[in-house]
Coordinates of N, CA and C in Angstrom, one line a residue:
X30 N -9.1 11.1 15.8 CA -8.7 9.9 15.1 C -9.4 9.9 13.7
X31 N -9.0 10.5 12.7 CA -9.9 10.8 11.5 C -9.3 10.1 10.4
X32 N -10.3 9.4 10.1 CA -10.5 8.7 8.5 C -9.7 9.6 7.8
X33 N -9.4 10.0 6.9 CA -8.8 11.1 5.9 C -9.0 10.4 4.4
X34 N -9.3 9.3 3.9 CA -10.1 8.8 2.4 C -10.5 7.5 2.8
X35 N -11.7 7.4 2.3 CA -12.3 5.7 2.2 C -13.2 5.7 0.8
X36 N -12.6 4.3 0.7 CA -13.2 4.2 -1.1 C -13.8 2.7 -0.5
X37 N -14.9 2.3 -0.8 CA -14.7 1.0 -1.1 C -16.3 0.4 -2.1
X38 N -16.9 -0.5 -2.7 CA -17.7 -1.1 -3.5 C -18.3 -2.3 -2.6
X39 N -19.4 -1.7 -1.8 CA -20.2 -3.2 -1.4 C -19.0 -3.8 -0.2
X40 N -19.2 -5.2 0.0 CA -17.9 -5.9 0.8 C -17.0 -6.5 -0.1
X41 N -17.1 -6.1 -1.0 CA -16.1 -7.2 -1.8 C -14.9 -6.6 -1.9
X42 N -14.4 -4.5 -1.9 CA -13.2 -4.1 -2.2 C -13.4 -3.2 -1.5
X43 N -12.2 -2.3 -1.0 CA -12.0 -1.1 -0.4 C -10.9 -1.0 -0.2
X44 N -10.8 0.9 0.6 CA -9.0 0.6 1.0 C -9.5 2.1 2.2
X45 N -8.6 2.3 3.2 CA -9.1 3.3 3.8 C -7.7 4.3 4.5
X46 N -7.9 5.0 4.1 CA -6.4 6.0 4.3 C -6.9 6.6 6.0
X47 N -5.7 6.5 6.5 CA -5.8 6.9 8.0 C -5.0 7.8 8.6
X48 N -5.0 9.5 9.0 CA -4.2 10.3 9.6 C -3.7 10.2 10.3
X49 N -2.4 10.1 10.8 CA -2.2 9.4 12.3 C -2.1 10.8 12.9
X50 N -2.7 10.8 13.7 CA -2.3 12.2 15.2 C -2.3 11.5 16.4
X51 N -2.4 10.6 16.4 CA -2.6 10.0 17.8 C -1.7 9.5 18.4
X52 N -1.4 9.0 19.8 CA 0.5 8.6 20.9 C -0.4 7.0 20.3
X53 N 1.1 6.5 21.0 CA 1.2 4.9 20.7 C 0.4 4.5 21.7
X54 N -0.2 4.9 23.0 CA -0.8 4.8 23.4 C -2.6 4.4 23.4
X55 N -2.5 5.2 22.3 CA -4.1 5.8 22.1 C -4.4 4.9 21.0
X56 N -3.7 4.7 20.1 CA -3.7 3.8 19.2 C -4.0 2.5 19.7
X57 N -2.8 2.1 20.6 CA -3.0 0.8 21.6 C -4.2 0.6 22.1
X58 N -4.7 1.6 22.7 CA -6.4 1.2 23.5 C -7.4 0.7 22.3
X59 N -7.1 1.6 21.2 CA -8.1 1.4 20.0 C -8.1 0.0 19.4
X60 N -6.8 -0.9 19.4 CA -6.5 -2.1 18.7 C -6.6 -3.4 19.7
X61 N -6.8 -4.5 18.9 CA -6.7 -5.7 20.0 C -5.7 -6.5 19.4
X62 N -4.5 -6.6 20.3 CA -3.1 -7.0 19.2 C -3.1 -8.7 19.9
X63 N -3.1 -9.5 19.4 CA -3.1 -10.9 20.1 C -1.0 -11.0 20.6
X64 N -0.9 -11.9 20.9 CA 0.4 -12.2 21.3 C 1.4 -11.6 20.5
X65 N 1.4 -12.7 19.5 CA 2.2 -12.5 18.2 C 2.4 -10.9 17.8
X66 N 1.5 -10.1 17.5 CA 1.1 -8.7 16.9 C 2.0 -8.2 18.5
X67 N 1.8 -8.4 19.6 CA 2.8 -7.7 20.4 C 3.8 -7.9 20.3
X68 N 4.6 -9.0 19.9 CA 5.9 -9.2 20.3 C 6.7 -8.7 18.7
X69 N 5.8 -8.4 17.6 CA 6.3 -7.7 16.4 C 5.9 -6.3 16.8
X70 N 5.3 -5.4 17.1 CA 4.9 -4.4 17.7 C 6.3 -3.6 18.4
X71 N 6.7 -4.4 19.3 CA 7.9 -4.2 20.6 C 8.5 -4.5 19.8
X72 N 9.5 -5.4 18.7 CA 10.7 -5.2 18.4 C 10.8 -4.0 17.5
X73 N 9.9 -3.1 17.4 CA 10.6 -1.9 16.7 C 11.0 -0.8 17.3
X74 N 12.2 -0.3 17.2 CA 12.4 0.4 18.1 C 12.1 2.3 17.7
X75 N 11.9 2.6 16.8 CA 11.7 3.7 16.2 C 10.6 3.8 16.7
X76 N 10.0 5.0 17.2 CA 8.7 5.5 17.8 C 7.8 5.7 16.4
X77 N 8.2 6.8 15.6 CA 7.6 7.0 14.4 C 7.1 5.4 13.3
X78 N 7.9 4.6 13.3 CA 8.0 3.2 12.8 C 6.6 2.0 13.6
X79 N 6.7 2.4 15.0 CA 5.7 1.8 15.6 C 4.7 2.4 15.1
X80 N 4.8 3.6 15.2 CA 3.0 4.6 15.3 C 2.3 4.2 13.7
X81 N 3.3 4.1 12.6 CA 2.5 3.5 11.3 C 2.2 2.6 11.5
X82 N 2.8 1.4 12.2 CA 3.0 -0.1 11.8 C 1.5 0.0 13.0
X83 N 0.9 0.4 13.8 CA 0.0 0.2 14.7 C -1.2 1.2 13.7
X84 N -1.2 2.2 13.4 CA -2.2 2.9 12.3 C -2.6 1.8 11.4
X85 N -2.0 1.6 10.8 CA -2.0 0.3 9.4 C -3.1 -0.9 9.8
X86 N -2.7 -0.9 10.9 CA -3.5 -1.7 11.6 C -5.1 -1.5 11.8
X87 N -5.1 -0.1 12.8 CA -6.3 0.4 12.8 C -6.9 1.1 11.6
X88 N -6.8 1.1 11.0 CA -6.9 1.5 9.4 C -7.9 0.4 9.0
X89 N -7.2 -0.9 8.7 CA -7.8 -1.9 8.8 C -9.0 -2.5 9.5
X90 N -9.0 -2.4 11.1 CA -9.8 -2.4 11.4 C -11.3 -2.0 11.1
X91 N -10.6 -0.2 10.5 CA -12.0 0.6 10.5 C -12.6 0.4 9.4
X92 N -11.5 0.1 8.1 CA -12.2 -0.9 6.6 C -13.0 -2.1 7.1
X93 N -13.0 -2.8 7.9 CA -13.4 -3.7 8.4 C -15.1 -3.4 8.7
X94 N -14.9 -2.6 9.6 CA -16.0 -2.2 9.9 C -16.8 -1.4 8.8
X95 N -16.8 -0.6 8.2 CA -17.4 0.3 6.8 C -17.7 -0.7 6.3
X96 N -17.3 -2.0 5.9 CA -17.8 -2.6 4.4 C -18.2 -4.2 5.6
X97 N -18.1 -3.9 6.7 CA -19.3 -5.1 7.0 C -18.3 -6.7 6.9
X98 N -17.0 -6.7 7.2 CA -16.6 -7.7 7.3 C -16.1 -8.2 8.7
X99 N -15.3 -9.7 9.3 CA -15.3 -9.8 10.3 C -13.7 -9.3 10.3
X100 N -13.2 -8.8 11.4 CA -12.1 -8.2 11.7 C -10.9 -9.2 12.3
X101 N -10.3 -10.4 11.3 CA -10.0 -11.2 11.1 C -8.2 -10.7 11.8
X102 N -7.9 -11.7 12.5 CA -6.3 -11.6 12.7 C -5.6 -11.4 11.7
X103 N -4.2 -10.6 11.4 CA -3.1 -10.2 10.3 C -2.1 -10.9 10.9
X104 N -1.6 -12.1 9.8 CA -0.5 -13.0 10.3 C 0.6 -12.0 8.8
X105 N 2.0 -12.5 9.2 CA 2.4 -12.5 7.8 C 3.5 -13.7 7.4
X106 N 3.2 -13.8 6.0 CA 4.1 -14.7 5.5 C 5.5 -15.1 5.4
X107 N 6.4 -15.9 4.8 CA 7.6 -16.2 4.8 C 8.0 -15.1 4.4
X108 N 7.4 -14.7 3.3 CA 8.2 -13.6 2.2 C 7.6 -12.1 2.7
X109 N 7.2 -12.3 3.7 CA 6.3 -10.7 4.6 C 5.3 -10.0 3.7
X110 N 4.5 -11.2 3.2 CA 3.1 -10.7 2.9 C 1.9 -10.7 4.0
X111 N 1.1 -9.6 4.2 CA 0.3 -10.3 5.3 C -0.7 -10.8 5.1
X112 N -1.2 -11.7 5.6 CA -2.0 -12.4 5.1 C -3.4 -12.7 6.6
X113 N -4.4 -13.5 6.2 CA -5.7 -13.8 7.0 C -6.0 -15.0 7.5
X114 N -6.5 -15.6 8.3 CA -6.9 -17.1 8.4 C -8.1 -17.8 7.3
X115 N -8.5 -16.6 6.9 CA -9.8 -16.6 5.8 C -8.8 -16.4 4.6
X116 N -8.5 -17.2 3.3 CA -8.0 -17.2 2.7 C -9.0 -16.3 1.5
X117 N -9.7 -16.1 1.5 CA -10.5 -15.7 0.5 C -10.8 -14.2 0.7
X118 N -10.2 -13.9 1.6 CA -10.0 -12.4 1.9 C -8.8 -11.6 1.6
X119 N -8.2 -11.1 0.9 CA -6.6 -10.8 0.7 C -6.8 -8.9 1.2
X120 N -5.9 -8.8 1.7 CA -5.3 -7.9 2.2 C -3.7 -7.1 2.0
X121 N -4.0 -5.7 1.8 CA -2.3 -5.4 1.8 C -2.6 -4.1 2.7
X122 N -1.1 -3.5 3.1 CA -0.9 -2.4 4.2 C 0.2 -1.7 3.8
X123 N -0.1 -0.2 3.7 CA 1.3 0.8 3.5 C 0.9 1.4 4.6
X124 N 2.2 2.4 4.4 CA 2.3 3.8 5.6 C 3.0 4.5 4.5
X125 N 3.3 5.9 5.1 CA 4.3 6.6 4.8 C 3.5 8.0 5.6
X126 N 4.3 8.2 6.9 CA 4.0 9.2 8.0 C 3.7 10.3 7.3
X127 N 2.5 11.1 7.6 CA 1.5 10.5 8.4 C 0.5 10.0 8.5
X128 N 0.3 8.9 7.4 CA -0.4 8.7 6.7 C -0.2 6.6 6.7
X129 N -1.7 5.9 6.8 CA -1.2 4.7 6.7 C -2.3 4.4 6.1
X130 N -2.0 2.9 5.3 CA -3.8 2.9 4.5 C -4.0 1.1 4.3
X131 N -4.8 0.7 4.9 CA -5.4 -0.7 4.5 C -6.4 -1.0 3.4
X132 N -6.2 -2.2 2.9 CA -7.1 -2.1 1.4 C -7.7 -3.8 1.6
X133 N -8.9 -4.0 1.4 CA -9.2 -5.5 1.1 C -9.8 -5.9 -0.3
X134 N -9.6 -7.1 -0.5 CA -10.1 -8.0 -1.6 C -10.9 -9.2 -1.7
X135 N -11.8 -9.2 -1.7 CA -12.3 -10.7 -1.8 C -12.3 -11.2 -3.2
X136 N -11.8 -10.9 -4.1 CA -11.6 -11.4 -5.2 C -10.7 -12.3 -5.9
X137 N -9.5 -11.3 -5.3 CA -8.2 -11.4 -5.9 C -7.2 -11.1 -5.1
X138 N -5.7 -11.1 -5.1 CA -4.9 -10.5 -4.3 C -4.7 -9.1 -4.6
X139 N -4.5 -8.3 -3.6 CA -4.8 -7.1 -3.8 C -3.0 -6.2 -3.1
X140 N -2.4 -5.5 -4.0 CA -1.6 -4.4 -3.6 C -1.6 -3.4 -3.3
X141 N -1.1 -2.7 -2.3 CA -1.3 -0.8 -2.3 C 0.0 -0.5 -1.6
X142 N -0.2 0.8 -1.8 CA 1.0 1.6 -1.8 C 0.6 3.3 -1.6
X143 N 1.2 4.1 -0.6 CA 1.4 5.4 0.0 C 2.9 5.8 -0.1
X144 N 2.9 6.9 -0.7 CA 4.1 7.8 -0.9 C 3.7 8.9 -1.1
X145 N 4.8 9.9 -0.1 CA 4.9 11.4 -0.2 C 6.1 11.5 -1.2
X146 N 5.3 12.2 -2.5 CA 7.0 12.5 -3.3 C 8.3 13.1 -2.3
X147 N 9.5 12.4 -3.1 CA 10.5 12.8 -2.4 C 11.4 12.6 -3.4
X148 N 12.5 14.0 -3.5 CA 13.4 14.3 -4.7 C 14.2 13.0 -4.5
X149 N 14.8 12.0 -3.1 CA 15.4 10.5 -3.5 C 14.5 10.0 -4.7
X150 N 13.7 10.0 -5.3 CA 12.8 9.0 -6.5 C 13.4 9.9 -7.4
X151 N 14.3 11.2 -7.6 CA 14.4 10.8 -8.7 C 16.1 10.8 -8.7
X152 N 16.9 10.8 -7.8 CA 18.3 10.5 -7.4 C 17.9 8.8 -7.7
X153 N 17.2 8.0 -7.3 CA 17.0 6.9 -7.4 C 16.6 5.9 -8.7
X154 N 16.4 7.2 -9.3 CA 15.5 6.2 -10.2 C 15.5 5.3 -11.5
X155 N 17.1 5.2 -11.7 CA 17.8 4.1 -12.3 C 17.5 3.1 -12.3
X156 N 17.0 3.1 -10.6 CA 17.0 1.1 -9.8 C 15.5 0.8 -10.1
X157 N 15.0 1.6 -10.4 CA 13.6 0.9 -10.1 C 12.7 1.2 -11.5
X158 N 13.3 1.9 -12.2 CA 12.5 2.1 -13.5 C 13.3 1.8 -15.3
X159 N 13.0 1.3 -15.9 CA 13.2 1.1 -17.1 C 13.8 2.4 -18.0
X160 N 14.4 2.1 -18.9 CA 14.7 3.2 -19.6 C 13.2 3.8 -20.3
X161 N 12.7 3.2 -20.7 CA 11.7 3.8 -21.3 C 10.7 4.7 -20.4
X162 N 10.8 3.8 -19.3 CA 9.8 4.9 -18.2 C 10.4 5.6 -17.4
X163 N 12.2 5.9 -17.2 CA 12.7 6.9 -17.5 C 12.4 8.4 -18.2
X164 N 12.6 7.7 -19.9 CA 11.9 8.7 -20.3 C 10.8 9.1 -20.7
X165 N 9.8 8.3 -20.5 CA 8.2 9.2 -19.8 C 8.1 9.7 -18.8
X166 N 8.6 9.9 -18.0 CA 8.5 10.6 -16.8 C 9.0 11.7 -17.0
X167 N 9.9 12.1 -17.5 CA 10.6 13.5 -17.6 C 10.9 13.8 -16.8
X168 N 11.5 13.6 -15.5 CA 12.0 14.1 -14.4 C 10.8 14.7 -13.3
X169 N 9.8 14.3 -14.1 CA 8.4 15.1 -13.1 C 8.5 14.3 -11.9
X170 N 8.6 14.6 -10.6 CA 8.6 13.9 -9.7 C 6.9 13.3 -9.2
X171 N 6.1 13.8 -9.2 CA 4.8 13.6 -9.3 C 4.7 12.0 -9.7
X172 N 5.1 12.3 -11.3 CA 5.1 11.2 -12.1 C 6.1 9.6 -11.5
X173 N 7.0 10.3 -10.8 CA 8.3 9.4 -10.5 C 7.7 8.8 -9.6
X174 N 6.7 9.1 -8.2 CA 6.0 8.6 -7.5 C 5.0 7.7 -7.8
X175 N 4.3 7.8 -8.6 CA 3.3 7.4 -9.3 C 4.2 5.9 -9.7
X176 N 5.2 6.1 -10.7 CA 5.7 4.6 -10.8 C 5.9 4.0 -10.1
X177 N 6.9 4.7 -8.6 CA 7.3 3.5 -8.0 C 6.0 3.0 -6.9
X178 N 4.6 3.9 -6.6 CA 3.8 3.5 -6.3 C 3.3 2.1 -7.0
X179 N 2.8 2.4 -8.2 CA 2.3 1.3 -8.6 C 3.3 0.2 -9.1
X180 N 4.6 0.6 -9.0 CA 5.3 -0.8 -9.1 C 5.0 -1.6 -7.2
X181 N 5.6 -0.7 -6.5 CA 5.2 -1.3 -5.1 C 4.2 -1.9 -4.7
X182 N 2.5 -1.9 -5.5 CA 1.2 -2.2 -5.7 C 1.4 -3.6 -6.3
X183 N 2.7 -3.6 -7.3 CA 2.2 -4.9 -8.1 C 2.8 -5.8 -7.0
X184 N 4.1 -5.2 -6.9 CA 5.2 -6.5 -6.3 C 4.3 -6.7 -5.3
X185 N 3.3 -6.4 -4.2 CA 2.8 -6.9 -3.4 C 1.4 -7.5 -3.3
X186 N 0.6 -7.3 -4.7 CA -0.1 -8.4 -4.9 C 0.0 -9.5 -5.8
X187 N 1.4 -9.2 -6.4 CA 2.0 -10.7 -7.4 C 2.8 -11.5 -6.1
X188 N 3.2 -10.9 -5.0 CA 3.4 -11.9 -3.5 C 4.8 -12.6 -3.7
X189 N 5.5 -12.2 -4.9 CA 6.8 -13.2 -4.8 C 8.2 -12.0 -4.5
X190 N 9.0 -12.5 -3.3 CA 10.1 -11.6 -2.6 C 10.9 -11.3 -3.9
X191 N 11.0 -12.2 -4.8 CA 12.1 -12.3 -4.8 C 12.1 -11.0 -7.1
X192 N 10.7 -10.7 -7.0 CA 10.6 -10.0 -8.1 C 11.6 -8.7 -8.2
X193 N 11.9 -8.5 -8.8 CA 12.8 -7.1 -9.5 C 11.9 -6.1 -9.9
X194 N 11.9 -4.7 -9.6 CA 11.0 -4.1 -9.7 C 11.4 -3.5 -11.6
X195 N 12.6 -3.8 -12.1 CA 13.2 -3.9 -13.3 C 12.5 -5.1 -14.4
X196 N 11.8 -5.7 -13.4 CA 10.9 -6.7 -14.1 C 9.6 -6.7 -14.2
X197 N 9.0 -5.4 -13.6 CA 7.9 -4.4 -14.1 C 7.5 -3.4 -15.1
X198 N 7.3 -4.1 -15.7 CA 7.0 -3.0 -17.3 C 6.0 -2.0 -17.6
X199 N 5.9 -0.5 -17.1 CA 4.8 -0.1 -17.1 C 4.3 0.7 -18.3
X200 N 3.4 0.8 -19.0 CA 3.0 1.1 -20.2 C 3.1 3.0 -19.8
X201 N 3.6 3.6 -20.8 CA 3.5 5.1 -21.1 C 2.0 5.9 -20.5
X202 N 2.2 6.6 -19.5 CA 1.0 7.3 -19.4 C 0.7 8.7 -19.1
X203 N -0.3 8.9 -19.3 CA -0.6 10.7 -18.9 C -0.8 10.5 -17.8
X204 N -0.2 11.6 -16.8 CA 0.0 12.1 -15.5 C -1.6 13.1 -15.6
X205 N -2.7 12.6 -14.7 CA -3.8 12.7 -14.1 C -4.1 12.6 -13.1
X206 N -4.7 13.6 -12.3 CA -5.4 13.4 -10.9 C -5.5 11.8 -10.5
X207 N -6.4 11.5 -11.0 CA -6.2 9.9 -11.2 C -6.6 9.0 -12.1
X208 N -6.1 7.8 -12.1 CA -6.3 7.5 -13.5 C -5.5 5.9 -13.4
X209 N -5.4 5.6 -14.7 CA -5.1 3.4 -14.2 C -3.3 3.5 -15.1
X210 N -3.1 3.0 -14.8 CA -1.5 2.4 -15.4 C -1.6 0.6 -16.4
X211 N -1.0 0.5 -17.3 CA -1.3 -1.5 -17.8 C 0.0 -1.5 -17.2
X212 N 0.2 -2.3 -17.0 CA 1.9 -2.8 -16.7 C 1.8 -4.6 -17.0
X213 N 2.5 -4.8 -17.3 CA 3.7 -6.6 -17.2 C 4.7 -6.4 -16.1
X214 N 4.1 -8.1 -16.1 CA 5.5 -8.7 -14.7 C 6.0 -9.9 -15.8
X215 N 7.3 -9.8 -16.0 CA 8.1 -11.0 -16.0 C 7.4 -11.0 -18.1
X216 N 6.9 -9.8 -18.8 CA 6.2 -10.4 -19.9 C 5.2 -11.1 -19.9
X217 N 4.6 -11.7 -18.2 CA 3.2 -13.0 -18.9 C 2.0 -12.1 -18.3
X218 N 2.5 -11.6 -16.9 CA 1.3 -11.0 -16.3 C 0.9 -9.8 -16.2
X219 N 0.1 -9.9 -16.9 CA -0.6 -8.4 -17.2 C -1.8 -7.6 -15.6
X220 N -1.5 -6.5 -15.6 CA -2.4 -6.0 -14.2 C -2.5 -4.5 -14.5
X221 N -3.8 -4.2 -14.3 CA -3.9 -2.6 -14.3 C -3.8 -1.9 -13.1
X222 N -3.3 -1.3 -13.1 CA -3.5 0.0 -11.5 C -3.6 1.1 -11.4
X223 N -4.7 1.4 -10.6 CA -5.2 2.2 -10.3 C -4.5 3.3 -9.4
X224 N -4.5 4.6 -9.7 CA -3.8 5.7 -9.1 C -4.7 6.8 -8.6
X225 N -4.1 7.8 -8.2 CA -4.4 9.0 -7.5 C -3.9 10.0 -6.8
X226 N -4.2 10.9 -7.3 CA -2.9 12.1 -6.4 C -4.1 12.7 -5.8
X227 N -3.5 13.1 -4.3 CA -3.9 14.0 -3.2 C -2.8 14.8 -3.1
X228 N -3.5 16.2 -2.7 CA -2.1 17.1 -2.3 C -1.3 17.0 -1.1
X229 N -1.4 15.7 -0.3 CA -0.8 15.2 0.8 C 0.3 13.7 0.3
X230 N -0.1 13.1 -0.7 CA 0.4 12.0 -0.8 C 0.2 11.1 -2.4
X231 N 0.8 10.1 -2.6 CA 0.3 9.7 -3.9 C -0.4 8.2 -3.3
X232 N -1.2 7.5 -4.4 CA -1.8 6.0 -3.7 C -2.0 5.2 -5.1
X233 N -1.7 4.0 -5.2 CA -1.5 3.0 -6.3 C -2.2 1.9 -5.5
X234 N -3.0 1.3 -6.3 CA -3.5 0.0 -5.9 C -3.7 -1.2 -7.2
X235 N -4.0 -2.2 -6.7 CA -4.3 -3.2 -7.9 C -4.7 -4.5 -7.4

């Protein structure tokens, strides 16, 4: 059951990438899912779908534990943010098999995002990117990842369903190992994000 990246600063931020090798099973023994968390658990019917959605989880957990905080229940919102009973704690959760990653904040609301490049980003990439960051990307798929990562990062620590990812503006950047992105929502709100390429996956946070 192996950690595969943990970053975090003191208790105030972190995020922790989690390998999944493990049956639904084994996962299950490792988690304490209250009611609720079962009966969202069981309506998924995809095997693969459950094994993230239960990783993500223990992911969390194990951030939990590393940076010394209490291991607080994950409810989620109207708009399927998830959220804490501790409001001062903000949390976000990706997957993308086989790989799942939890991130916390006590500062601010926090987004993240996991992607394996996949040539759909750039068959796609009309819907989700600007002309201009169109053409900064040049077709690099690397790069194509990288955007819709950190667009995925914003929309889910700006928390509103109903954003356009066309209403993310992200400023021109050099494609680096890792490295920050400026972007605008909507023209008012400005947010930087942070990136990083592994040769397993890409990760956007903010």
């Amino acid at each position: 059951m192996p950690i595969y990246q943990l970053n975090y600063t003191t208790n105030q931020y972190g995020y922790l990438v989690w390998y999944i090798e493990e049956s639904e099973e084994e996962l299950l023994r490792e988690l304490r899912l209250n009611v609720e968390e079962q009966a969202t658990y069981s309506n998924f019917l995809h095997p693969k779908r459950r094994l993230e959605w239960l990783a993500s989880r223990l992911a969390y957990q194990k951030l939990c534990t590393h940076i010394q905080l209490p291991c607080l229940t994950i409810y989620k919102s109207h708009n399927g943010r998830p959220y804490l009973t501790d409001d001062k704690i903000h949390i976000s959760l990706s997957h993308c098999f086989p790989f799942a990653v939890a991130a916390i904040n006590q500062q601010a609301p926090i987004g993240i995002d996991i992607q394996i490049p996949s040539h759909k980003l750039q068959i796609t990439q009309e819907k989700y990117l600007t002309k201009l960051e169109i053409e900064d990307s040049y077709q690099d798929l690397e790069k194509l990842c990288i955007c819709w990562c950190t667009k995925e990062a914003i929309y889910k620590a700006y928390g509103h369903k109903a954003l356009s990812f066309q209403s993310i503006n992200l400023a021109p950047f050099r494609k680096e190992k890792q490295g920050t992105i400026h972007a605008q929502v909507l023209d008012k709100h400005d947010y930087i994000v942070h990136y990083y390429i592994d040769p397993n996956y890409i990760l956007a946070w903010c």
